[in-house]
Coordinates of C-alpha atoms in Angstrom, one line a residue:
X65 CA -50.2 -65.8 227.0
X66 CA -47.2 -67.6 224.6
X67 CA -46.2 -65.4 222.3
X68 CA -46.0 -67.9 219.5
X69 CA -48.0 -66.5 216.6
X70 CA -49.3 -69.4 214.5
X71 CA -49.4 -68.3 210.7
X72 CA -51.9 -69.4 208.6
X73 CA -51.1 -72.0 205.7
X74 CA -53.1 -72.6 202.7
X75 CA -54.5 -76.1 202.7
X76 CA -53.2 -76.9 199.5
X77 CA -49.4 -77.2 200.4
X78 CA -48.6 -80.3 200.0
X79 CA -45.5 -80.1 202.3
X80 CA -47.8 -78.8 205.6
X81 CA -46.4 -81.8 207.5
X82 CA -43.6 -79.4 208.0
X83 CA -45.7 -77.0 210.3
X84 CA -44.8 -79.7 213.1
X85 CA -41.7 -80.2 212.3
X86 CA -40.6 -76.7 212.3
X87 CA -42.3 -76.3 215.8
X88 CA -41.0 -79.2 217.7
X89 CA -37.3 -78.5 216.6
X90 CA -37.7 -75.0 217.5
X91 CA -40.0 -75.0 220.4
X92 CA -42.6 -72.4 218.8
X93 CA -46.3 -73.6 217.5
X94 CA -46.9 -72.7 213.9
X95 CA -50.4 -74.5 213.5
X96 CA -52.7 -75.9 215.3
X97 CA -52.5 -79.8 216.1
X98 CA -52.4 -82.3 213.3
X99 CA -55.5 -84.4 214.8
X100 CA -58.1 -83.0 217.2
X101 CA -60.2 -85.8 219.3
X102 CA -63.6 -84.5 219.6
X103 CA -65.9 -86.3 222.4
X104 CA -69.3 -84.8 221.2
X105 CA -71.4 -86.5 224.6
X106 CA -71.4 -88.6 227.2
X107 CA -74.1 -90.3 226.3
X108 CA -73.3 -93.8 225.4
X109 CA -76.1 -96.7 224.2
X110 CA -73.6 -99.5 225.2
X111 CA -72.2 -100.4 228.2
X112 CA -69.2 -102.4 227.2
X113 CA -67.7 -104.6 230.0
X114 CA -64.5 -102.7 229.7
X115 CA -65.6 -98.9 229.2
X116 CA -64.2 -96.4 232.0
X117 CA -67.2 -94.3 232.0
X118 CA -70.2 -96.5 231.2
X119 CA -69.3 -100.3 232.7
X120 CA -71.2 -101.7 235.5
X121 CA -67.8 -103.2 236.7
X122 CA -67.4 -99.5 237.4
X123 CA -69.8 -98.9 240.1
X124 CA -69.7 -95.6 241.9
X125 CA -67.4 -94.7 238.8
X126 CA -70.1 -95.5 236.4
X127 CA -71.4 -91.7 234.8
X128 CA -74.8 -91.3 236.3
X129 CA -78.0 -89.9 234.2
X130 CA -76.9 -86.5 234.6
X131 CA -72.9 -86.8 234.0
X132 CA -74.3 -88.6 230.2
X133 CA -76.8 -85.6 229.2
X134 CA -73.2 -84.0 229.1
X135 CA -72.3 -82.4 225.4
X136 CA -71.0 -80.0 223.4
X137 CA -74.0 -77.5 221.6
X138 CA -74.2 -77.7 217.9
X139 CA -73.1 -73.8 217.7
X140 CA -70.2 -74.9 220.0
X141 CA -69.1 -77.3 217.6
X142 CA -69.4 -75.3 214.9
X143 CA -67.3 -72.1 216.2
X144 CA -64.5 -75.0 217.1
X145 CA -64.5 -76.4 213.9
X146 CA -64.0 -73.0 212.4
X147 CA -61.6 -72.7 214.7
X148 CA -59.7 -75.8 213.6
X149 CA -60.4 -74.9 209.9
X150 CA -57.8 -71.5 210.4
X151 CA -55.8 -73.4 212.3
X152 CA -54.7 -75.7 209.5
X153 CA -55.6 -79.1 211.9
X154 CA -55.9 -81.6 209.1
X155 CA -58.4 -84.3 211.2
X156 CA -61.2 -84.1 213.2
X157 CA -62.2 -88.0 215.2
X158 CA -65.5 -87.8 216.5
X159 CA -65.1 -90.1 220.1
X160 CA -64.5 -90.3 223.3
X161 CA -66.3 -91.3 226.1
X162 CA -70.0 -91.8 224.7
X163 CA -71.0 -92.7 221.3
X164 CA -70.8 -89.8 218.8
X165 CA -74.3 -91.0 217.0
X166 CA -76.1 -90.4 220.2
X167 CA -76.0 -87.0 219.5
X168 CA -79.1 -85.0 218.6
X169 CA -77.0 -83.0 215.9
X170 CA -74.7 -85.8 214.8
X171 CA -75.6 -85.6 211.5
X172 CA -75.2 -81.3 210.9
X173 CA -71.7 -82.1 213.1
X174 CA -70.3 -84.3 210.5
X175 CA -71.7 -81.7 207.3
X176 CA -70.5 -78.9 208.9
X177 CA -66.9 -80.7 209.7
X178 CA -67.4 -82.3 205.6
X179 CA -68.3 -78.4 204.5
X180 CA -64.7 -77.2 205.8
X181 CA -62.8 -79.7 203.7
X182 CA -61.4 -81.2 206.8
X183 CA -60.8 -85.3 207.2
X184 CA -62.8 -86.7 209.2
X185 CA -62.6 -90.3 211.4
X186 CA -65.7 -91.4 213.1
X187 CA -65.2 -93.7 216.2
X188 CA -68.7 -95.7 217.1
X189 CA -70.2 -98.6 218.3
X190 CA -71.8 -98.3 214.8
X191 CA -75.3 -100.1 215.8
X192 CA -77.7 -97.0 215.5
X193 CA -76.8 -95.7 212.3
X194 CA -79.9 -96.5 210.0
X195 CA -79.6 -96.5 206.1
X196 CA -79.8 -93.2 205.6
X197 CA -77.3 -92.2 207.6
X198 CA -74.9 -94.6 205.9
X199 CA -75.4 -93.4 202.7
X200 CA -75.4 -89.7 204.1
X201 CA -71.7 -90.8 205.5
X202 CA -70.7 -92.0 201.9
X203 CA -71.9 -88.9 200.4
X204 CA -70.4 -86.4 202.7
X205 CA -66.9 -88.6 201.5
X206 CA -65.5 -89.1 205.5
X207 CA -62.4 -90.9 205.4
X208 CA -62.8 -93.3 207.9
X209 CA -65.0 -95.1 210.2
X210 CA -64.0 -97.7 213.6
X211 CA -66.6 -99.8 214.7
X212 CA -65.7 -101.2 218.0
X213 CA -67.1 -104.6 217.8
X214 CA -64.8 -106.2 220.8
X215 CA -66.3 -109.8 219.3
X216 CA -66.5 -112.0 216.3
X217 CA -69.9 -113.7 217.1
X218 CA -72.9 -113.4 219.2
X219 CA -72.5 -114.8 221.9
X220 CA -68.9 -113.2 222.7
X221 CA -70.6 -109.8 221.2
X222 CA -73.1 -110.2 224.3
X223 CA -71.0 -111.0 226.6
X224 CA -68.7 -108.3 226.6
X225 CA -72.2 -105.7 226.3
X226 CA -73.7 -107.1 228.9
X227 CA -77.0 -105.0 228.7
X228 CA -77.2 -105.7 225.0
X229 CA -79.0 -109.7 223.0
X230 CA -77.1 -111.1 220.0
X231 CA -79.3 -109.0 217.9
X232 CA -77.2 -105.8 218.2
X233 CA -74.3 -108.1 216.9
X234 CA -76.4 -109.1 213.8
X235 CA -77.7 -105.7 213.4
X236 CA -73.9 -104.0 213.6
X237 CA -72.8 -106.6 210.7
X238 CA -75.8 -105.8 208.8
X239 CA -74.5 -101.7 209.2
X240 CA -71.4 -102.7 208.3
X241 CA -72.9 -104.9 205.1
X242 CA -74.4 -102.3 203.9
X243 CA -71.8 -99.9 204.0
X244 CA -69.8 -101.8 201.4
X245 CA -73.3 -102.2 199.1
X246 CA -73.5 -98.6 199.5
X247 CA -70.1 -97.5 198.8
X248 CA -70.0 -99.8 195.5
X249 CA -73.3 -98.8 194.3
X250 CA -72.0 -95.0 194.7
X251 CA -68.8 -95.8 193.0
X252 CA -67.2 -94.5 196.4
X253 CA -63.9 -95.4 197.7
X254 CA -64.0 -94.1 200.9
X255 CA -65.1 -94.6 204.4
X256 CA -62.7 -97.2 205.6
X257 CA -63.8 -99.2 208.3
X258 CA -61.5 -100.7 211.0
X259 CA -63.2 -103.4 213.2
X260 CA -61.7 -102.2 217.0
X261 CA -61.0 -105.3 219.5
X262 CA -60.1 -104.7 223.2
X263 CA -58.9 -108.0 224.1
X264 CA -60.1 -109.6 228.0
X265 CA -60.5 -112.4 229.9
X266 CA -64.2 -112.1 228.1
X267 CA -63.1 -112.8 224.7
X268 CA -59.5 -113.7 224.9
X269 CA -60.3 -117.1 222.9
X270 CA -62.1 -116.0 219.6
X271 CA -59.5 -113.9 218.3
X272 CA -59.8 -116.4 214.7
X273 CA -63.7 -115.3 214.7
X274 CA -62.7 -111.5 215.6
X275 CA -60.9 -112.1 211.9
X276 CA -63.2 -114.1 209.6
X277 CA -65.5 -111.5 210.7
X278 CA -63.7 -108.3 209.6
X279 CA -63.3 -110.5 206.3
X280 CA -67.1 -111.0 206.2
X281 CA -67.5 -107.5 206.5
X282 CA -65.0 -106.6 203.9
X283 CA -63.3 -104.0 207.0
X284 CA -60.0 -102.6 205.4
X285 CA -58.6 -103.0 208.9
X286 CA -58.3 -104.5 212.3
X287 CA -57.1 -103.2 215.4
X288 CA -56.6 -105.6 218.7
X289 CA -56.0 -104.0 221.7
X290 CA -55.4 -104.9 225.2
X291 CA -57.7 -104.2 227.8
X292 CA -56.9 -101.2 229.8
X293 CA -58.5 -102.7 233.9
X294 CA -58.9 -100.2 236.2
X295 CA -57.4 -101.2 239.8
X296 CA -60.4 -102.5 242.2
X297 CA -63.1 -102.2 239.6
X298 CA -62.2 -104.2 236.4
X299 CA -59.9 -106.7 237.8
X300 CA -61.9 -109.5 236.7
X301 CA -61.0 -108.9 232.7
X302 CA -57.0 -108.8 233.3
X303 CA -55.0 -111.4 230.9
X304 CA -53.4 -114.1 232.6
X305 CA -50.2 -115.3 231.0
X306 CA -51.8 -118.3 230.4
X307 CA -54.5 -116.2 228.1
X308 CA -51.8 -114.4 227.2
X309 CA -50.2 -117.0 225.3
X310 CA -53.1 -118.3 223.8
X311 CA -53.8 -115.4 222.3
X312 CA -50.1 -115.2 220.3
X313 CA -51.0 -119.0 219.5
X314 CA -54.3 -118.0 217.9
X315 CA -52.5 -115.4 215.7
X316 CA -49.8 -117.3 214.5
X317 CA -52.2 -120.1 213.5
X318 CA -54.2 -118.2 211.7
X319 CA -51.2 -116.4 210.0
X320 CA -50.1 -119.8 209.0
X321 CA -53.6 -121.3 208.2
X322 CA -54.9 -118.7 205.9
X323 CA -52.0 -117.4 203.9
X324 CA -50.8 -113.4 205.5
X325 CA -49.0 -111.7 203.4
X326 CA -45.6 -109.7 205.0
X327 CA -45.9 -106.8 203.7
X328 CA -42.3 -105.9 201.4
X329 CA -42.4 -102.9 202.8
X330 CA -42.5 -103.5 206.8
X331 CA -39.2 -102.7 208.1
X332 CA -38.7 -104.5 211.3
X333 CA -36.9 -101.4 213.0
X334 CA -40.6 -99.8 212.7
X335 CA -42.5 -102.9 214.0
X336 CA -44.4 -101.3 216.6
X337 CA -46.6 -98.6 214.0
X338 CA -46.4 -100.5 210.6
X339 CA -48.9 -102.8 209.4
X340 CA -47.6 -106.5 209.9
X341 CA -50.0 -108.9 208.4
X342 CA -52.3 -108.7 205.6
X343 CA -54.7 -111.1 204.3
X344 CA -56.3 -111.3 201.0
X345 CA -59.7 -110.8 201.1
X346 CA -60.8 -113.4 198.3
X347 CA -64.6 -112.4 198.6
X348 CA -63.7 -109.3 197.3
X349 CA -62.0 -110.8 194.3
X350 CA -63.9 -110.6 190.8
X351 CA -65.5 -114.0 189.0
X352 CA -63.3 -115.9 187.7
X353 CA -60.2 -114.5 189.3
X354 CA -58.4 -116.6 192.8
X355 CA -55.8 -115.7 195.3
X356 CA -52.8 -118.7 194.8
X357 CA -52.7 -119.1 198.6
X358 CA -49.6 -121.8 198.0
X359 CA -47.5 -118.8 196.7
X360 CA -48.5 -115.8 199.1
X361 CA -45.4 -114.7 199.8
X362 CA -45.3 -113.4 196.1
X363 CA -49.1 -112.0 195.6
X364 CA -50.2 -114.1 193.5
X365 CA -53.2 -114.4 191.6
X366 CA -54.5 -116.5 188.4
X367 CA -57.2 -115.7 186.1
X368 CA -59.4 -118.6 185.3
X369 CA -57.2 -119.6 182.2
X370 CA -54.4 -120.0 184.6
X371 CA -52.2 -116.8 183.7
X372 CA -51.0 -114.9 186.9
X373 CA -50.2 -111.3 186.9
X374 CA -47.2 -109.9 186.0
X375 CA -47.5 -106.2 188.1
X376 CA -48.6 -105.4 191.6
X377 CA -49.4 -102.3 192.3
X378 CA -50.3 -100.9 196.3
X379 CA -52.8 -98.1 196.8
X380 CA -52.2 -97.3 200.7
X381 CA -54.9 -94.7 200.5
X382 CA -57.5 -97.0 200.0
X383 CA -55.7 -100.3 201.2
X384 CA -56.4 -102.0 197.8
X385 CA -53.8 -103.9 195.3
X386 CA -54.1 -104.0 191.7
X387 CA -53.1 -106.9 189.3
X388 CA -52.0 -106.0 186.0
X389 CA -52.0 -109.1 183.3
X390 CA -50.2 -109.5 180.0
X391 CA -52.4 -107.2 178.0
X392 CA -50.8 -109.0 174.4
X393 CA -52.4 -112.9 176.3
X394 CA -55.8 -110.7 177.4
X395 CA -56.7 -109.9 173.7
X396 CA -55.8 -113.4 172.4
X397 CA -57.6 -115.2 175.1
X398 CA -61.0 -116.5 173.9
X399 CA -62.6 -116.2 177.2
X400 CA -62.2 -112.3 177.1
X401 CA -65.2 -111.1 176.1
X402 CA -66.7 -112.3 179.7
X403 CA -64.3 -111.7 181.8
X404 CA -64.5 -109.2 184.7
X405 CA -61.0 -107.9 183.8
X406 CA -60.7 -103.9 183.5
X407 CA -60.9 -104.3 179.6
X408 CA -58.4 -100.9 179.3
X409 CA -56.0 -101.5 181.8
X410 CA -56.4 -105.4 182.5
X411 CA -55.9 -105.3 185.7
X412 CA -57.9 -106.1 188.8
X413 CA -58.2 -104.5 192.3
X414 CA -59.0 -106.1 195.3
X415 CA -58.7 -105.5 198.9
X416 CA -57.3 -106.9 201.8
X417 CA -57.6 -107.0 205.7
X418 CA -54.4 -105.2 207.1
X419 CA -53.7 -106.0 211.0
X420 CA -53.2 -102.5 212.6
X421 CA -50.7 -102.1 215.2
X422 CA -49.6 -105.5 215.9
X423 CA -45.7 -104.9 217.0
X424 CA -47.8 -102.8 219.6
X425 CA -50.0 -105.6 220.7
X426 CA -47.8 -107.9 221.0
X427 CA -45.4 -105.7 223.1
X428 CA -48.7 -104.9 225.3
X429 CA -48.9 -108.4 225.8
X430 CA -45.7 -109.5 226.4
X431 CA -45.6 -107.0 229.1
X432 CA -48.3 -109.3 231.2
X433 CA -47.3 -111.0 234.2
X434 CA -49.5 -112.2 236.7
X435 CA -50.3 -110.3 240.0
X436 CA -48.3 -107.7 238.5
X437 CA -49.6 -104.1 238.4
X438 CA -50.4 -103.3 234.5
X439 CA -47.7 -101.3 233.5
X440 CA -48.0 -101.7 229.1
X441 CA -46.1 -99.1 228.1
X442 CA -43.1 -98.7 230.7
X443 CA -40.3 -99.9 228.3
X444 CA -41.6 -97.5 225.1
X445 CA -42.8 -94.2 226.1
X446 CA -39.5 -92.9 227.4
X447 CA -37.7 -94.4 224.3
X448 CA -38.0 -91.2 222.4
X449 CA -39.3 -87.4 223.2
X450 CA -43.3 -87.2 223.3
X451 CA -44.4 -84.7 220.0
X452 CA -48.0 -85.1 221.3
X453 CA -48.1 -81.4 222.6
X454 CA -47.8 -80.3 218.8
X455 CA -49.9 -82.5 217.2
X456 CA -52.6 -83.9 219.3
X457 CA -55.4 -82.9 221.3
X458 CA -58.6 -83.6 222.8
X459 CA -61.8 -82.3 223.6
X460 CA -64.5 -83.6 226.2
X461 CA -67.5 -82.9 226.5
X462 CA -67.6 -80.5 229.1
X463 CA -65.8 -78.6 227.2
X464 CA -62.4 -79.3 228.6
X465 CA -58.8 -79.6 226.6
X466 CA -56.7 -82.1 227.6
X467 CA -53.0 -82.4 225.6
X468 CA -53.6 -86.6 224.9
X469 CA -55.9 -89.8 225.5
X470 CA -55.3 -90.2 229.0
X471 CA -54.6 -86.8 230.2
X472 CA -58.7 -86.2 231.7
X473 CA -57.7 -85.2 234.9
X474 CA -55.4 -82.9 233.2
X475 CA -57.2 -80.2 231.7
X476 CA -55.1 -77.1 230.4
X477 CA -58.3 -75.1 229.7
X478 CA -61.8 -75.2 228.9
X479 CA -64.2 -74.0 226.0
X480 CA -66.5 -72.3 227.6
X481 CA -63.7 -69.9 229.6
X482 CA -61.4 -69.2 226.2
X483 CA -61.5 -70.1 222.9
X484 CA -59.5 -73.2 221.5
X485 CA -56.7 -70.6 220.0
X486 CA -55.9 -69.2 223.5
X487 CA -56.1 -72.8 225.2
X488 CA -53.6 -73.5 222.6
X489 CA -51.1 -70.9 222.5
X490 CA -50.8 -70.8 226.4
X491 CA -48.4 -70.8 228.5
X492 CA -49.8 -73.9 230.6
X493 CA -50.0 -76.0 227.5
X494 CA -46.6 -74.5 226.0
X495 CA -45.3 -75.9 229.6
X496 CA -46.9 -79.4 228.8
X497 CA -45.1 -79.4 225.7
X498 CA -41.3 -78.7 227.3
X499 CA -42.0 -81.0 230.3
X500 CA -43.2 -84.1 227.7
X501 CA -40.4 -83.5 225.1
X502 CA -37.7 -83.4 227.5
X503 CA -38.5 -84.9 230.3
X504 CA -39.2 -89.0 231.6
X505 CA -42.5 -89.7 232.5
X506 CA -41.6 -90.8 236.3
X507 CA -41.6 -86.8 236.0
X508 CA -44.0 -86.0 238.6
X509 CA -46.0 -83.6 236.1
X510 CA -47.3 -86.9 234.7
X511 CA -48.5 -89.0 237.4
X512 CA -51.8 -88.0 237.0
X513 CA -52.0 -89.3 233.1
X514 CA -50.1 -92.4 234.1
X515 CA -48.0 -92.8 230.8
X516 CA -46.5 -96.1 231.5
X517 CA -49.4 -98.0 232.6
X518 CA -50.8 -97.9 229.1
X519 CA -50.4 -94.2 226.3
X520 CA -52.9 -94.3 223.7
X521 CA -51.0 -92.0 221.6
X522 CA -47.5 -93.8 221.3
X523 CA -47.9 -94.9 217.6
X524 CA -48.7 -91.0 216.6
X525 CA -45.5 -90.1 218.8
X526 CA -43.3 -92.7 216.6
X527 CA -44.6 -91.7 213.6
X528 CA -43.8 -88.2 214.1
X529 CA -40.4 -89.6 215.6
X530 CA -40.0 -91.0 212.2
X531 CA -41.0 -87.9 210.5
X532 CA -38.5 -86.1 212.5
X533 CA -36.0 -88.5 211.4
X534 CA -36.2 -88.6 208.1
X535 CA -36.7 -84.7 207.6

């Protein structure tokens, strides 16, 4: 067993972001990881052309009926997550390799995780949810919700679920609809929703609709992605250069159509985790108010007597702006007493669509070459040391703990053999740890995760890089 001793921290401290810090410059663990992936089941209602586990492009690979009754028990769960809680892990995501709603006990999972005052991301499909659930999600106040969508219409929603009609694709936006009716009629701020895209030769082409539809929606984010093929099986979805190409085209023309906002912020030296583009989302906006798309650049926005703001203020926790006016023009103008303005404050806030990950995408793509073997993330994940050891983790199913996204035939211990503290503190994963922070990935410790054909964890690696950095 390490002899690390992880000390418990209070959750109130505001500066526990140092836990990590202190452990990765001195080797030691003094926490527990900083997000904690928990796959719930196997059990998946989709079978999304793409999916490792549950594609028919997968064949023999393809988890049979007995590999998806596969999950963690409810009292399992719950001695984790009490686990976690002493730990001082700050997030739980519900994933992984089925859909977290098929769960009998989805619903006590995400109380009980809500009850420990931990955060809490939910990663679905998001088409079996019903009302009640919704409402039980914006109650229970979790942070944050992907719905991975992988379409902007039916028809593309189809054919990338191939055993699913156009009326899951209705029904989804419908969930997603009502999730924003829901939150404003509770006077709730959170869950955020990202719309997830895995980009393939399926749906290459619609990337514009893939947008207009996380506007319809009112997400706060989008995510694109591209596809991760499996040699021999999933061939058929690789990007040609060709698609490749198209696909930049389709961004910058919508960038350049629709008025994206560059964020003051972005600093180009942190392209590949910062937020790129942003667009306004003018549905959002309240009567009377409009978004000056001929002056983006500069945020503007006009009340219907034609004054523009004169402060801008960012809330990145909930991904809205506010637009302060003159208050001293407010109480003179004789339109006042119906406007929508915030009578006290005379400001508005709205919302807008942020584009997740783009220096990312665009690196994954300009990696494509045809007849080349996928290889995404060859030139980045040897740029800097890999953190992951200290602050990520997953859990499957079966029970199994595996150190990062693609690390499954890796498993450095399992739940039902030790408990997560022990997995934690060992020496196996303490050797993980060394051999990723100081060592390449051609290492071969590695080969088995295969971190240069594509690492699903490199934008939490450079923002702990960052972190490190600037500490």
């Amino acid at each position: 067993m390490h002899k690390s001793i992880i000390r418990h921290v209070a959750k109130d401290i505001p500066d526990s972001k140092n836990h990590w810090i202190k452990g990765i410059n001195s080797g030691k663990v003094f926490a527990g990881p900083r997000i904690l992936q928990l796959d719930i089941t196997n059990d998946c209602n989709l079978n999304c052309v793409g999916c490792w586990c549950h594609s028919e492009l997968m064949k023999e690979l393809k988890f049979d009926s007995e590999k998806r009754k596969v999950r963690l028990s409810f009292d399992k769960i719950k001695s984790l997550v009490d686990e976690l809680n002493d730990l001082n892990v700050q997030e739980i995501q519900l994933s992984g390799s089925g859909d977290p709603s098929m769960h009998p006990d989805f619903i006590k999972i995400v109380e009980y995780i809500k009850s420990k005052g931990l955060k809490l991301h939910i990663i679905t499909n998001f088409t079996l949810f019903t009302k009640a659930d919704i409402d039980c999600l914006i109650s229970l106040e979790v942070e944050k919700i992907t719905a991975s969508v992988w379409a902007g219409d039916p028809a593309t929603y189809a054919k990338v679920h191939p055993n699913q009609s156009t009326k899951i694709f209705y029904r989804l936006k419908e969930n997603l609809e009502y999730l924003q009716l829901a939150k404003n009629n509770m006077k709730k701020e959170m869950p955020l929703v990202k719309i997830y895209n895995v980009i393939s030769s399926k749906n290459y082409g619609t990337i514009a609709e893939m947008i207009n539809f996380a506007l319809e929606v009112l997400a706060d984010y989008i995510e694109f992605q591209v596809i991760d093929i499996v040699p021999g099986k999933s061939d058929t979805l690789r990007l040609t250069e060709k698609e490749r190409d198209s696909i930049i085209k389709q961004l910058k023309d919508y960038t350049d159509a629709y008025g994206s906002l560059n964020m003051p912020e972005t600093e180009e030296k942190n392209k590949e985790q910062t937020e790129l583009t942003r667009f306004v989302n003018q549905k959002s906006f309240l009567p009377g108010f409009t978004y000056d798309l001929e002056s983006s650049k500069s945020y503007n926005v006009k009340c219907k007597r034609g004054f523009f703001q004169e402060k801008i203020e960012f809330h990145d926790k909930t991904n809205r702006m506010s637009f302060y006016f003159n208050k001293t023009k407010c109480l003179k103008c004789p339109l006042l007493q119906e406007c929508a303005i915030d009578k006290e404050s005379f400001n508005i806030k709205t919302r807008f669509l942020s584009i997740l990950g783009m220096g990312s995408f665009k690196r994954r793509l300009l990696s494509i070459s045809n007849g080349t073997t996928q290889m995404y993330d060859h030139n980045i994940v040897d740029a800097i040391p890999c953190y992951i050891g200290w602050t990520f983790a997953r859990i499957l199913p079966n029970g199994d703990v595996i150190p990062c996204c693609k690390a499954h035939k890796k498993p450095l211990g399992n739940l039902y053999k030790n408990t997560f503290k022990e997995i934690w503190l060992s020496q196996v994963y303490n050797n993980f740890r060394n051999l990723a922070k100081n060592e390449k990935k051609s290492h071969p410790y590695f080969k088995e995760i295969g971190c240069y054909k594509s690492c699903d964890n490199v934008g939490m690696n450079l923002a702990m890089h960052k972190e490190l950095t600037n500490a």
